[in-house]
Coordinates of C-alpha atoms in Angstrom, one line a residue:
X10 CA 113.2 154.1 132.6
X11 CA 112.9 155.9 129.3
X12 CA 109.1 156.7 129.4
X13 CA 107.7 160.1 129.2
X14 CA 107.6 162.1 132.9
X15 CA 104.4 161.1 135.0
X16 CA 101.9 164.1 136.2
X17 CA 103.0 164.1 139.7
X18 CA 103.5 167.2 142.2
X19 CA 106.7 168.7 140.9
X20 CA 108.4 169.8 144.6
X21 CA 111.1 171.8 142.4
X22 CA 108.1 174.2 141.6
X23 CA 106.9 174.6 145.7
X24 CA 110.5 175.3 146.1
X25 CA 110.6 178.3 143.4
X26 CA 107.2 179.2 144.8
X27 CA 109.0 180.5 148.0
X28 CA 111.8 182.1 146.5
X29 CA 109.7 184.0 144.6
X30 CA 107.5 185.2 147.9
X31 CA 110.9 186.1 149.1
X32 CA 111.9 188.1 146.4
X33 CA 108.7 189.9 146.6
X34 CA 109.3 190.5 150.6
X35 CA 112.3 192.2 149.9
X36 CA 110.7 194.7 147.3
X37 CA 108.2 196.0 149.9
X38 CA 110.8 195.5 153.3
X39 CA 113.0 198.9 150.9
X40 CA 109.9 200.8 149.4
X41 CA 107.2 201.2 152.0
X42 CA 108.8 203.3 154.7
X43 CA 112.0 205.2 153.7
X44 CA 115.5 203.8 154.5
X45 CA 117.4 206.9 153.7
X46 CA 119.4 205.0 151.6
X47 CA 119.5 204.3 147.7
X48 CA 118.5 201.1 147.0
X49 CA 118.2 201.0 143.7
X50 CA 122.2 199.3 143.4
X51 CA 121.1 196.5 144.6
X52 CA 118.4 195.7 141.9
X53 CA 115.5 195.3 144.1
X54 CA 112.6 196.4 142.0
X55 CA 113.7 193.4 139.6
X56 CA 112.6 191.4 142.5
X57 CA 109.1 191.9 141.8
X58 CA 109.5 190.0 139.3
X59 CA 109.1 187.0 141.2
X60 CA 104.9 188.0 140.2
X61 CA 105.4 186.5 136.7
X62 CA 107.8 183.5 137.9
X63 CA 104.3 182.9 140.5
X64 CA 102.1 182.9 137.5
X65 CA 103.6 180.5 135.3
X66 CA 104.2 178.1 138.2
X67 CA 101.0 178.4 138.5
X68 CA 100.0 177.4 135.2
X69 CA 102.0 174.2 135.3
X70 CA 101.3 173.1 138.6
X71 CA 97.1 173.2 137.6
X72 CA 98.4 171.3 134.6
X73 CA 100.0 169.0 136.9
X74 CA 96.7 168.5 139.0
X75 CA 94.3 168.6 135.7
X76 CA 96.8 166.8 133.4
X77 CA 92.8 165.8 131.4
X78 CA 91.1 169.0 132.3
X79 CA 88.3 169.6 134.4
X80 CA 85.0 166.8 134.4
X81 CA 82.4 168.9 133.0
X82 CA 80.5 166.7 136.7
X83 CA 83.1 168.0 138.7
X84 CA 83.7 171.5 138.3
X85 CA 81.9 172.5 140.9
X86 CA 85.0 170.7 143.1
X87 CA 87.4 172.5 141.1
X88 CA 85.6 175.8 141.6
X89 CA 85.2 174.8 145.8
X90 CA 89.0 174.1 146.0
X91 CA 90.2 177.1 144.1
X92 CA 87.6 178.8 145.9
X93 CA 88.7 177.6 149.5
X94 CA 92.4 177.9 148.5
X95 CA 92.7 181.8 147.8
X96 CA 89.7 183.4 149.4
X97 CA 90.0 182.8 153.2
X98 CA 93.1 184.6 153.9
X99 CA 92.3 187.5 150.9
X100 CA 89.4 188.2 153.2
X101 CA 91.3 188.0 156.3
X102 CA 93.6 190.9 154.9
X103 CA 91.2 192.8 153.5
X104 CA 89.3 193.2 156.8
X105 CA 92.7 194.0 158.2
X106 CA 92.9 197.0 155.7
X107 CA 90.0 198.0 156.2
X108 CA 90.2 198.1 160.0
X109 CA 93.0 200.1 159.7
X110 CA 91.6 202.7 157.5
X111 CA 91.4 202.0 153.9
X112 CA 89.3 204.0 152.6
X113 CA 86.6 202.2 149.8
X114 CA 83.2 202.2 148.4
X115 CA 80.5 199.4 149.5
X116 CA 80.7 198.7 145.6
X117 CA 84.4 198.3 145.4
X118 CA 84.7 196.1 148.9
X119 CA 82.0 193.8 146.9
X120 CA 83.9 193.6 144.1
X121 CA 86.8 192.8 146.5
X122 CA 85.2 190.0 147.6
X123 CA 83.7 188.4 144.9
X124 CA 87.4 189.1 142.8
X125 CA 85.7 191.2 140.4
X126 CA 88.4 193.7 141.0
X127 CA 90.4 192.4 138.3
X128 CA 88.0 193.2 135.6
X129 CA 87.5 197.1 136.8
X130 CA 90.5 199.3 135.6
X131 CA 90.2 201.9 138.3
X132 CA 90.0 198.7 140.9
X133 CA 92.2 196.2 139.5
X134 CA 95.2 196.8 141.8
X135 CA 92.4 195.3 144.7
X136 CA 92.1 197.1 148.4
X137 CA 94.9 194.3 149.6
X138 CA 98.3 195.5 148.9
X139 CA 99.9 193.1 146.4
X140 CA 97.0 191.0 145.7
X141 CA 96.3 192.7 142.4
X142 CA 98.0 189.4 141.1
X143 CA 95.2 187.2 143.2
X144 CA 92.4 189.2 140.9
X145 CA 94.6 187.9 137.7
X146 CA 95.1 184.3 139.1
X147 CA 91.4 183.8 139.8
X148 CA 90.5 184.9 136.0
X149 CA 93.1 182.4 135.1
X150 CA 91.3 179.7 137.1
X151 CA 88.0 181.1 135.5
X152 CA 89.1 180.0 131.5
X153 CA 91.3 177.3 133.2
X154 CA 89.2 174.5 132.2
X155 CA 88.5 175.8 128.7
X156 CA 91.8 175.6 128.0
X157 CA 91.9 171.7 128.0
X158 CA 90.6 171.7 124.5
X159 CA 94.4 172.9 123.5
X160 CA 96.3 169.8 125.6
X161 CA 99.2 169.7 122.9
X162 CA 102.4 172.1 122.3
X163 CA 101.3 173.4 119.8
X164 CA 97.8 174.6 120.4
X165 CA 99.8 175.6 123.6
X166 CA 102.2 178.1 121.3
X167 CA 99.2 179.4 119.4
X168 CA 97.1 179.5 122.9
X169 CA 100.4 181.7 123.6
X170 CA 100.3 184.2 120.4
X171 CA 96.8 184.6 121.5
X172 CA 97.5 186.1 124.6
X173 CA 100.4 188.0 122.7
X174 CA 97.8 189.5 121.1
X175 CA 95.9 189.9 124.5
X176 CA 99.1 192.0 125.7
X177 CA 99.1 194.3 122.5
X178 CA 95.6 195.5 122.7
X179 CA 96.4 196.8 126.5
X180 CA 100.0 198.0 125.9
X181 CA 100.1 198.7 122.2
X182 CA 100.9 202.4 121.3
X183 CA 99.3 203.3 125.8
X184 CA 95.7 203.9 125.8
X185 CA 95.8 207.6 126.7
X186 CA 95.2 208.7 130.6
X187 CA 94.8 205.3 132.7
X188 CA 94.7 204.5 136.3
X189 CA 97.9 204.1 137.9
X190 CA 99.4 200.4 137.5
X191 CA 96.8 199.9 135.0
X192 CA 99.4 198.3 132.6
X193 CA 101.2 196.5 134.9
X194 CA 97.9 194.6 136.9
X195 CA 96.1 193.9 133.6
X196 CA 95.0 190.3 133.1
X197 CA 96.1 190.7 129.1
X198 CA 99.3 192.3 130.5
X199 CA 99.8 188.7 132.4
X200 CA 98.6 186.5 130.2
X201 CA 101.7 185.2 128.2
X202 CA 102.9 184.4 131.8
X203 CA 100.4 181.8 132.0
X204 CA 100.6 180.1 128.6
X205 CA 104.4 179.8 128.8
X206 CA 103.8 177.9 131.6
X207 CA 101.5 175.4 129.5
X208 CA 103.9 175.7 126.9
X209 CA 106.9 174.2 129.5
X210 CA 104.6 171.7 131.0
X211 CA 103.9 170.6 127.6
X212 CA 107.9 170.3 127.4
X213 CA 107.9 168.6 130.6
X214 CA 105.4 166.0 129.5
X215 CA 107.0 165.1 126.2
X216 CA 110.7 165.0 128.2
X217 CA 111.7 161.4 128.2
X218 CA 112.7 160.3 131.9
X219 CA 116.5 159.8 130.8
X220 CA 116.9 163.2 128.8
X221 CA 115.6 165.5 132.2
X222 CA 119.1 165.4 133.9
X223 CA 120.5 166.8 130.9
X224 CA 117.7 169.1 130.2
X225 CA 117.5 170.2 133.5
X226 CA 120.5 171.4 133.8
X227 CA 120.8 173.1 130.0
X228 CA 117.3 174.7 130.9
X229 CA 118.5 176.2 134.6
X230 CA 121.5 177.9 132.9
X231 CA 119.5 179.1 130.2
X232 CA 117.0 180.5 132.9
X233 CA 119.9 181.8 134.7
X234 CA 121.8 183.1 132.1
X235 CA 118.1 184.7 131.0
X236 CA 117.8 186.5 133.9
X237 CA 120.9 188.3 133.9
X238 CA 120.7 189.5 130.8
X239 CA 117.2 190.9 131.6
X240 CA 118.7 192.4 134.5
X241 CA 121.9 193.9 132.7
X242 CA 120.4 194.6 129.3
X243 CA 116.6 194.6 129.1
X244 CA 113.8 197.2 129.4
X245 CA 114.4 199.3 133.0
X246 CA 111.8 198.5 135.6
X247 CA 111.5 201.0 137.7
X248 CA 108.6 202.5 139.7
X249 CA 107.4 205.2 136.4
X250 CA 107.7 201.7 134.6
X251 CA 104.8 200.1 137.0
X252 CA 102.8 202.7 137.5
X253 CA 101.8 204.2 134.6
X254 CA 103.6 203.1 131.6
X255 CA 102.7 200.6 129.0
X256 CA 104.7 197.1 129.3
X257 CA 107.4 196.8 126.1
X258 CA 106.5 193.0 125.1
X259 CA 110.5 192.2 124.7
X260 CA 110.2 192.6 128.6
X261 CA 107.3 190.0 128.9
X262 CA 109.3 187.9 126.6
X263 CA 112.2 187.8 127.9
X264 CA 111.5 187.5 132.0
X265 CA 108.9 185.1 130.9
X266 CA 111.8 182.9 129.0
X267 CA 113.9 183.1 131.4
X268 CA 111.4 181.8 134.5
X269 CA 109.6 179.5 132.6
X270 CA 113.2 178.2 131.8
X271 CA 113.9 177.9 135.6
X272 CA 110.8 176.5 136.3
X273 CA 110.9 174.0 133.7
X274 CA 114.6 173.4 134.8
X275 CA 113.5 172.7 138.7
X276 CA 110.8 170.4 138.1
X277 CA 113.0 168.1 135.3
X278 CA 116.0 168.2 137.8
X279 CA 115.8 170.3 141.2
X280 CA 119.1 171.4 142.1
X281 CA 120.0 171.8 146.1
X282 CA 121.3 175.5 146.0
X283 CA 117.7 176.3 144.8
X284 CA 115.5 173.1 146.1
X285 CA 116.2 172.1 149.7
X286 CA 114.6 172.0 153.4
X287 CA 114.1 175.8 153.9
X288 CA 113.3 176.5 150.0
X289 CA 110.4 174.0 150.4
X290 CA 109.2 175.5 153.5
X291 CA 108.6 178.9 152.2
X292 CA 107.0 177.1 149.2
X293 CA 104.7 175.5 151.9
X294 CA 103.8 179.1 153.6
X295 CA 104.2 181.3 150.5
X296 CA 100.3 182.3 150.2
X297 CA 101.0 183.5 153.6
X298 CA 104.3 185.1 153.4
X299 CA 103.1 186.9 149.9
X300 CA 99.8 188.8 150.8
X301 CA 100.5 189.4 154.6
X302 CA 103.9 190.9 154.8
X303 CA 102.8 194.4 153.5
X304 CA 100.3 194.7 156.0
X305 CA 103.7 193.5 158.5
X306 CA 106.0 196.1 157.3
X307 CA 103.2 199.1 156.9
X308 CA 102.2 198.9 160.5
X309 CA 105.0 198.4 162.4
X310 CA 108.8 200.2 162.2
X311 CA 110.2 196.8 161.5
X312 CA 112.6 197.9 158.3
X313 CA 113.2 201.6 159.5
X314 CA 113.9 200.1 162.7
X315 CA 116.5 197.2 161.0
X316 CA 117.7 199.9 158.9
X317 CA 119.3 201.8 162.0
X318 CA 121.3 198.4 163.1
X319 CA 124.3 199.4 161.0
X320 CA 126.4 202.3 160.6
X321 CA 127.6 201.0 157.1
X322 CA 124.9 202.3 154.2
X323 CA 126.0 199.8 152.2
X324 CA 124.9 197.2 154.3
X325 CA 120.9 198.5 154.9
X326 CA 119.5 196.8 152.3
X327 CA 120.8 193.3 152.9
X328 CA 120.3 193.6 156.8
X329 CA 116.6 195.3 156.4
X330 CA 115.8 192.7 153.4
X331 CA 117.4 189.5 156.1
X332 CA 115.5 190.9 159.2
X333 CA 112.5 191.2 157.5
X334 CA 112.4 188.2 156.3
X335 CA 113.2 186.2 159.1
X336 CA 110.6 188.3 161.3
X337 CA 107.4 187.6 158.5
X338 CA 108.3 183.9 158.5
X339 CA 107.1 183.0 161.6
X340 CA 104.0 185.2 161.3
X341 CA 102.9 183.6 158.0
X342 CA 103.8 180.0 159.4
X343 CA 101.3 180.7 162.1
X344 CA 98.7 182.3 159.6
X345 CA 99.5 179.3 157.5
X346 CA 98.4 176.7 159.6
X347 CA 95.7 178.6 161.3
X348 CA 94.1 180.0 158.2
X349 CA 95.1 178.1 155.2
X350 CA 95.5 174.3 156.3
X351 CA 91.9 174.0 157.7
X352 CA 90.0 175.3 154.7
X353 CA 92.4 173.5 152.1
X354 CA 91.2 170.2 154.2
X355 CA 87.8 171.3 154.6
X356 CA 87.6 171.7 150.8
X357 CA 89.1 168.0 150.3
X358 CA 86.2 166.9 152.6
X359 CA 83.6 168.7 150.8
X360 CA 84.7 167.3 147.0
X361 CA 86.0 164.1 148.2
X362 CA 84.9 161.7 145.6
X363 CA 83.2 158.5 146.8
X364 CA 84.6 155.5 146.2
X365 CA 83.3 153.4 142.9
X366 CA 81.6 150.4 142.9
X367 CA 81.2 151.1 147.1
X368 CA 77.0 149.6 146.8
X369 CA 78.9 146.5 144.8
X370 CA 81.5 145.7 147.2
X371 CA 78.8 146.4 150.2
X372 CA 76.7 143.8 148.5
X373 CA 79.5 141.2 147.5
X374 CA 80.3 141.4 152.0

């Protein structure tokens, strides 16, 4: 076969979709209750960087299901799936904040729910813990569809100096006193995220079928190799660096290189170590895992209590990181297919295309 790759679902991408939930599981399992250890050795605030790698596999895997765009006659179906896909469970959590206590305007809640968060400073990081990102991902499926008029690489490269640009009016020089995390949960902070990954389905389009092996492989140690040097060499992340400075575009650049690289590298040719049975199955549940584990680990002693399970200090990070983990998979498989499954089918039912020619083939019998 030497033809050009199909549009397909790419599993490699589900697959990286739960290792990124992961990663994000073990930011929050070391910084929302104290361990009374450091845990700054092990790197863990890199791990939030799984954000960004969520975003661009985002942007490829909408490719992937609009490889021609939107029908003009059937956005309202793409606006009812989107719709059904992210909303259920946001509102699930955000009543569960707000039970608890959280604290918020009538105004702000409404915003809340109609994810106009994202487009108030003072409100972007949204009343759900972590779904800051959700407000960014739904103004992504908002412009979406216009971006089908640039369905080459290289209106895909300039589509991505635009949203360099994007990045420079929000970051360029600071912008004086702004809300805390106002940098890090901007949309124009995000946006080169999202057209790298059009840029690498673009790639994975053009990729004939014989040359993915080899560029599969090339791409994951480039994406590897990316990482590390981010991690060794690049701008610090650290908690001043979310919170209240402005994002150096070298770091956009070069995580964004380096997971797009990955990505691209696991949908051309998914390697075991990274694609398997358990990888796929927090892919599957990642929504889940993703926006209810901080509600998990802030209500319960589940981390200070995994914490006290060794005497070796060294060891509290990995053990609270494991136990956590394994404790929040169950609950989001649960939430999964008791929240998630039946609205993603009842949105199939409700924009299920009729067949063609049915009256025809009716008459013709």
């Amino acid at each position: 076969m030497t033809g050009s790759l199909k549009d397909q679902r790419v599993h490699g991408l589900d697959a990286l979709r739960g290792i990124a939930a992961s990663a994000v599981v073990f930011v929050h399992a070391v910084q929302i209750h104290p361990l009374g250890v450091d845990y700054k050795n092990w790197g863990i605030d890199y791990f939030s960087m799984g954000v960004p790698l969520f975003f661009i596999i985002s942007a490829m895997s909408m490719s992937l299901a609009y490889p021609k765009g939107v029908p003009f006659d059937r956005s309202w179906a793409y606006a009812l799936r989107r719709f059904f896909r992210i909303a259920p469970l946001f509102y699930l959590m955000l009543c569960a904040w707000l039970y608890i206590g959280v604290q918020a305007e009538t105004g702000t809640i409404i915003r809340n729910m109609t994810f106009l968060f994202a487009f108030v400073p003072n409100e972007q990081t949204s009343l759900v813990p972590a779904g800051w990102s959700i407000g960014v991902e739904v103004i992504f499926y908002l412009l979406f569809p216009f971006f089908w008029a640039w369905r080459n690489i290289w209106a895909a490269l300039s589509l991505f100096l635009f949203a360099c640009l994007g990045w420079a009016a929000v970051n360029y020089n600071g912008q004086g006193e702004v809300p805390d995390y106002y940098y890090w949960t901007s949309f124009f902070t995000n946006a080169p995220y999202f057209a790298l990954g059009l840029i690498v389905w673009c790639i994975y389009r053009l990729t004939p079928a014989s040359f993915a092996r080899p560029l599969g492989y090339f791409t994951l140690a480039a994406g590897l190799a990316g990482l590390i040097y981010m991690f060794q060499f690049g701008p610090v992340l650290d908690d001043a660096q979310k919170m209240y400075k402005p994002v150096p575009l070298e770091f956009v650049l070069g995580w964004g290189a380096a997971s797009a690289s990955l990505a691209l590298s696991q949908a051309l040719r998914p390697v075991s170590l990274l694609y398997n049975s358990a990888t796929r199955f927090l892919g599957k549940i990642s929504y889940s895992l993703y926006l209810m584990h901080p509600f998990l680990i802030y209500k319960t002693s589940l981390t200070r209590w995994a914490a006290t399970l060794t005497d070796n200090p060294d060891l509290v990070v990995p053990v609270v990181c494991a136990i956590t983990l394994a404790v929040t998979i169950p609950v989001a498989t649960v939430i999964y297919y008791a929240v998630e499954v039946p609205f993603m089918r009842l949105a199939r039912h409700l924009t299920k295309q009729a067949p063609r020619n049915t009256a025809s083939q009716q008459l013709a019998s």
